[in-house]
Coordinates of C-alpha atoms in Angstrom, one line a residue:
X4 CA 129.0 115.1 87.1
X5 CA 130.1 111.6 86.1
X6 CA 130.7 110.7 82.4
X7 CA 128.0 108.2 81.6
X8 CA 128.7 107.2 78.1
X9 CA 132.0 106.1 76.5
X10 CA 131.0 107.3 73.1
X11 CA 128.6 110.1 72.0
X12 CA 125.9 109.3 69.5
X13 CA 126.6 111.1 66.3
X14 CA 123.5 112.9 64.9
X15 CA 123.1 114.4 61.5
X16 CA 123.1 118.2 61.5
X17 CA 119.4 118.7 60.9
X18 CA 118.7 117.0 64.3
X19 CA 121.0 119.3 66.3
X20 CA 119.1 122.0 68.0
X21 CA 120.5 125.4 69.0
X22 CA 117.2 126.1 70.6
X23 CA 115.1 123.5 72.4
X24 CA 111.6 124.5 73.4
X25 CA 109.4 121.7 74.5
X26 CA 106.0 122.2 76.2
X27 CA 103.7 119.6 77.7
X28 CA 100.2 120.5 76.4
X29 CA 97.6 118.2 77.7
X30 CA 94.4 117.9 75.6
X31 CA 92.3 117.6 78.7
X32 CA 93.6 120.7 80.4
X33 CA 91.1 123.4 81.2
X34 CA 93.1 126.5 81.7
X35 CA 96.8 126.8 82.1
X36 CA 99.0 124.2 80.5
X37 CA 100.2 121.3 82.6
X38 CA 103.7 122.7 82.8
X39 CA 105.3 125.5 80.8
X40 CA 108.6 123.7 81.5
X41 CA 111.8 125.5 81.6
X42 CA 113.0 123.9 78.4
X43 CA 114.5 126.9 76.8
X44 CA 118.0 126.7 75.5
X45 CA 119.5 129.4 73.4
X46 CA 123.2 129.1 72.7
X47 CA 123.6 132.8 71.7
X48 CA 123.3 135.7 74.0
X49 CA 120.3 137.9 73.1
X50 CA 118.6 140.9 74.7
X51 CA 115.2 140.3 76.2
X52 CA 112.4 141.3 73.9
X53 CA 108.8 140.3 74.4
X54 CA 108.0 140.9 70.8
X55 CA 110.8 139.0 69.1
X56 CA 111.0 135.3 69.7
X57 CA 113.8 132.9 68.6
X58 CA 113.1 130.3 65.9
X59 CA 111.1 127.4 67.3
X60 CA 109.4 129.4 70.0
X61 CA 105.9 128.0 70.5
X62 CA 102.7 129.6 71.9
X63 CA 100.6 127.6 74.3
X64 CA 97.2 126.6 73.0
X65 CA 94.7 129.1 74.4
X66 CA 97.2 130.6 76.9
X67 CA 99.7 133.4 76.7
X68 CA 103.3 132.5 76.5
X69 CA 104.7 132.4 80.0
X70 CA 108.4 131.6 79.4
X71 CA 110.6 134.1 77.6
X72 CA 114.3 134.0 76.8
X73 CA 116.8 136.5 78.0
X74 CA 120.6 136.3 78.2
X75 CA 122.2 132.9 78.2
X76 CA 121.5 130.8 81.3
X77 CA 118.4 132.8 82.4
X78 CA 114.8 132.6 81.5
X79 CA 111.9 134.9 82.4
X80 CA 108.6 133.5 83.5
X81 CA 105.5 135.8 83.4
X82 CA 103.6 136.2 86.7
X83 CA 100.6 138.3 87.7
X84 CA 102.4 140.8 89.8
X85 CA 105.4 141.2 92.1
X86 CA 103.5 139.6 95.0
X87 CA 102.3 136.6 93.0
X88 CA 102.2 133.3 94.8
X89 CA 105.1 131.9 92.6
X90 CA 107.2 135.0 93.4
X91 CA 106.7 134.5 97.1
X92 CA 107.3 130.7 96.8
X93 CA 110.7 131.1 95.2
X94 CA 111.7 133.8 97.7
X95 CA 110.9 131.4 100.6
X96 CA 112.4 128.3 98.8
X97 CA 115.7 130.1 98.3
X98 CA 115.9 131.1 101.9
X99 CA 116.4 127.4 102.8
X100 CA 119.9 126.4 101.8
X101 CA 119.1 122.8 101.2
X102 CA 115.7 123.4 99.6
X103 CA 117.3 125.9 97.2
X104 CA 119.3 123.0 95.7
X105 CA 116.3 121.2 94.3
X106 CA 114.6 124.1 92.5
X107 CA 115.9 126.4 89.7
X108 CA 118.0 129.3 90.9
X109 CA 115.9 132.4 91.5
X110 CA 117.3 135.7 90.4
X111 CA 114.5 137.9 91.5
X112 CA 111.3 139.5 90.1
X113 CA 110.8 142.7 88.1
X114 CA 108.4 144.7 86.0
X115 CA 109.2 145.1 82.3
X116 CA 107.0 147.4 80.2
X117 CA 104.0 146.8 82.4
X118 CA 104.5 143.1 82.6
X119 CA 105.8 141.1 85.6
X120 CA 108.4 138.4 85.4
X121 CA 110.6 136.2 87.6
X122 CA 114.1 135.4 86.4
X123 CA 115.1 131.7 86.8
X124 CA 117.9 129.5 85.9
X125 CA 117.7 128.0 82.4
X126 CA 117.9 124.3 83.3
X127 CA 119.2 123.3 79.9
X128 CA 122.3 125.4 80.2
X129 CA 125.4 123.3 79.8
X130 CA 123.6 120.3 78.3
X131 CA 124.2 119.2 74.7
X132 CA 121.2 117.7 72.8
X133 CA 119.8 116.3 76.0
X134 CA 117.0 113.9 76.7
X135 CA 114.3 115.6 78.7
X136 CA 111.3 114.4 80.7
X137 CA 108.5 116.5 82.4
X138 CA 106.6 114.8 85.2
X139 CA 103.6 116.4 86.8
X140 CA 103.5 115.7 90.5
X141 CA 100.6 115.0 92.8
X142 CA 97.3 113.1 92.9
X143 CA 95.5 116.4 92.6
X144 CA 96.8 119.0 90.2
X145 CA 94.0 121.6 90.7
X146 CA 93.3 124.0 93.6
X147 CA 90.2 123.5 95.7
X148 CA 89.2 127.0 94.9
X149 CA 89.1 126.0 91.2
X150 CA 86.3 123.5 91.7
X151 CA 84.0 125.0 94.3
X152 CA 81.5 126.1 91.7
X153 CA 78.8 123.4 91.5
X154 CA 77.3 124.7 88.3
X155 CA 76.6 121.9 85.8
X156 CA 78.5 122.6 82.5
X157 CA 77.7 121.0 79.2
X158 CA 81.0 122.0 77.7
X159 CA 82.9 119.8 80.2
X160 CA 80.5 117.0 79.7
X161 CA 81.3 117.1 76.0
X162 CA 85.0 117.1 76.7
X163 CA 84.7 114.1 78.9
X164 CA 82.6 112.0 76.5
X165 CA 85.0 112.9 73.7
X166 CA 87.7 111.1 75.6
X167 CA 85.6 108.3 77.1
X168 CA 82.0 107.9 75.9
X169 CA 81.3 105.4 78.8
X170 CA 82.5 107.8 81.6
X171 CA 79.2 109.6 82.4
X172 CA 76.9 108.2 85.0
X173 CA 73.2 107.7 84.1
X174 CA 72.4 111.0 85.9
X175 CA 75.1 112.8 84.0
X176 CA 73.9 111.4 80.7
X177 CA 70.4 112.7 81.5
X178 CA 71.7 116.1 82.4
X179 CA 74.3 116.2 79.6
X180 CA 76.4 118.2 82.0
X181 CA 78.9 117.8 84.8
X182 CA 80.6 120.0 87.4
X183 CA 84.2 121.2 87.1
X184 CA 85.2 119.1 90.0
X185 CA 83.8 116.0 88.3
X186 CA 85.7 116.9 85.1
X187 CA 89.0 117.5 87.0
X188 CA 88.7 114.2 88.8
X189 CA 87.9 112.4 85.6
X190 CA 91.0 114.0 84.0
X191 CA 93.2 112.9 86.8
X192 CA 91.9 109.3 86.6
X193 CA 92.7 109.1 82.9
X194 CA 96.4 109.3 83.7
X195 CA 98.5 107.9 86.6
X196 CA 98.0 111.0 88.7
X197 CA 95.2 109.7 90.8
X198 CA 96.7 106.3 91.4
X199 CA 100.4 107.0 91.4
X200 CA 100.7 110.7 92.4
X201 CA 102.5 111.6 89.2
X202 CA 102.1 111.5 85.5
X203 CA 104.6 111.6 82.7
X204 CA 103.6 114.7 80.8
X205 CA 106.0 114.7 78.0
X206 CA 109.5 113.7 77.0
X207 CA 112.1 114.3 74.3
X208 CA 114.7 111.8 73.2
X209 CA 118.0 112.7 71.6
X210 CA 117.6 113.7 67.9
X211 CA 113.8 113.1 68.1
X212 CA 110.9 115.6 68.3
X213 CA 109.1 115.9 71.6
X214 CA 106.4 113.4 72.6
X215 CA 103.6 115.3 74.3
X216 CA 100.6 113.1 74.2
X217 CA 101.3 110.8 77.2
X218 CA 98.2 111.4 79.2
X219 CA 97.1 107.7 78.9
X220 CA 100.3 106.3 80.3
X221 CA 98.7 105.1 83.4
X222 CA 99.5 101.6 84.7
X223 CA 102.8 100.4 86.1
X224 CA 103.9 98.5 83.0
X225 CA 103.3 101.5 80.8
X226 CA 105.2 103.8 83.1
X227 CA 108.1 101.4 83.4
X228 CA 108.3 101.0 79.7
X229 CA 108.2 104.7 79.1
X230 CA 110.9 105.4 81.5
X231 CA 113.0 102.6 80.0
X232 CA 112.6 104.1 76.6
X233 CA 113.6 107.5 78.0
X234 CA 116.8 106.1 79.7
X235 CA 117.8 103.6 77.1
X236 CA 120.4 101.3 78.5
X237 CA 122.2 103.9 80.6
X238 CA 122.3 102.3 84.0
X239 CA 124.7 104.9 85.4
X240 CA 122.2 107.6 84.5
X241 CA 119.4 105.7 86.1
X242 CA 121.4 105.2 89.3
X243 CA 122.3 108.9 89.4
X244 CA 118.7 109.9 88.9
X245 CA 117.5 107.6 91.7
X246 CA 120.0 109.1 94.0
X247 CA 119.0 112.6 93.1
X248 CA 115.2 111.9 93.5
X249 CA 115.8 110.4 96.9
X250 CA 117.8 113.4 97.9
X251 CA 115.0 115.7 96.7
X252 CA 112.4 113.7 98.6
X253 CA 114.5 113.9 101.8
X254 CA 114.9 117.6 101.5
X255 CA 111.1 118.1 100.9
X256 CA 110.3 116.1 104.0
X257 CA 112.6 118.3 106.1
X258 CA 111.8 121.6 104.5
X259 CA 109.8 124.2 106.5
X260 CA 108.4 125.5 103.2
X261 CA 106.9 122.2 102.3
X262 CA 105.6 121.6 105.8
X263 CA 103.7 124.9 105.6
X264 CA 102.4 124.9 102.0
X265 CA 100.1 123.0 99.7
X266 CA 102.1 122.2 96.5
X267 CA 99.7 121.8 93.6
X268 CA 100.7 121.5 89.9
X269 CA 104.5 121.3 90.4
X270 CA 106.7 119.1 88.1
X271 CA 109.9 117.2 88.3
X272 CA 112.0 118.2 85.4
X273 CA 114.7 115.6 84.4
X274 CA 117.4 116.2 81.8
X275 CA 120.6 114.3 80.9
X276 CA 123.2 114.1 78.1
X277 CA 126.5 112.2 77.8
X278 CA 128.1 114.2 80.6
X279 CA 125.5 115.4 83.0
X280 CA 122.3 114.5 84.8
X281 CA 119.9 116.9 86.4
X282 CA 116.5 116.9 88.2
X283 CA 114.6 119.8 89.7
X284 CA 111.2 120.6 91.1
X285 CA 109.7 123.4 89.1
X286 CA 106.4 125.4 88.8
X287 CA 105.0 126.9 92.0
X288 CA 102.2 129.0 90.6
X289 CA 99.6 127.0 92.5
X290 CA 101.5 126.8 95.8
X291 CA 99.5 128.2 98.7
X292 CA 100.2 128.6 102.4
X293 CA 98.2 126.2 104.5
X294 CA 95.2 127.7 106.5
X295 CA 95.7 128.1 110.2
X296 CA 95.4 124.8 112.0
X297 CA 95.8 122.6 108.9
X298 CA 98.8 120.3 108.6
X299 CA 99.7 118.0 105.6
X300 CA 102.0 115.1 105.1
X301 CA 101.7 115.3 101.2
X302 CA 100.9 111.6 101.2
X303 CA 97.3 111.3 102.6
X304 CA 94.2 111.0 100.4
X305 CA 92.6 114.3 99.5
X306 CA 89.4 115.2 101.1
X307 CA 88.0 118.6 100.3
X308 CA 89.4 121.0 103.0
X309 CA 92.4 118.9 104.1
X310 CA 94.8 120.5 101.5
X311 CA 96.5 117.2 100.7
X312 CA 97.8 117.0 97.2
X313 CA 99.9 113.8 97.2
X314 CA 103.3 115.4 96.3
X315 CA 105.4 113.0 98.4
X316 CA 103.2 110.0 97.5
X317 CA 104.2 110.9 93.9
X318 CA 107.9 111.1 94.9
X319 CA 107.6 107.6 96.5
X320 CA 106.0 106.1 93.5
X321 CA 108.3 107.8 91.0
X322 CA 111.4 106.6 92.8
X323 CA 109.9 103.1 92.9
X324 CA 109.3 103.3 89.1
X325 CA 113.0 104.3 88.4
X326 CA 114.2 101.6 90.8
X327 CA 112.1 99.0 88.9
X328 CA 113.7 100.1 85.7
X329 CA 117.1 99.8 87.2
X330 CA 116.3 96.3 88.6
X331 CA 114.8 95.0 85.4
X332 CA 117.5 96.3 83.1
X333 CA 117.5 94.3 79.9
X334 CA 114.8 91.9 80.9
X335 CA 111.9 93.4 78.8
X336 CA 111.3 95.0 75.5
X337 CA 110.9 98.8 75.7
X338 CA 107.8 100.6 74.6
X339 CA 108.6 102.2 71.3
X340 CA 107.8 105.9 71.5

């Protein structure tokens, strides 16, 4: 990779992290977290132990930990079984030489003490105190099967009004309840997911704690300012990321796997330091083969049954956002995060 900065920022010792664990936990999420991102970096080799966690290891709110450290350069992600959808997805992705370049390296799946794991590349290996961004892709980040139940739920109504008291319709106010589909669509509309096909879940700047509550970053100006703050004044990094994102989009468009699968809930994981830049597509727990006779272009509007999720629409919009930042370099004041 190209050297992007002529001089490294010097940070006081307390800000240097031998272990970086950074998870995007969305307050509106119903079940699994938005992305248990592969932000695990341990500079010392250690044996895998599900009961002993390194300092700084966090448990997901209301959800078992899914990412566990092992030897340097590899993480283990918990799956349901050895034929889990994510296991099958990584096996197929790595069979396509070009597609394998845009996802974490996959080292296989195994059972450990009755639990099942996939072994993946630790995407922070080789980076020093990096800046990190986790971007959830798609206009729809839930499976159709998750929202088929039309039961009215008062708990979801309460969650919705806690965020936006004006959101309920008169009928919903009278019932004091909504369906899960209504709640999911409301959740997507609160961020840029519905309009842009992506949302910035979380980020971490050098020497700073993670910023996780970005669900209301929704319009173009807010997105641009957030990306500007993430990139600082590093035009070479911005240019390299635009090139990488365009390469990823081209590979997705040509990939047999993407032509034949619904890709829900995946994320773009971006990381850079003084010396390197990286971007990968991660998280395939909700990837599903398309039903017979169904085709998707990953850009069309979702209508129940058509399996469209907006992955490539999100890639288009994300690339546009980074290009806008590159074009407007120095012309506006950055959002202070």
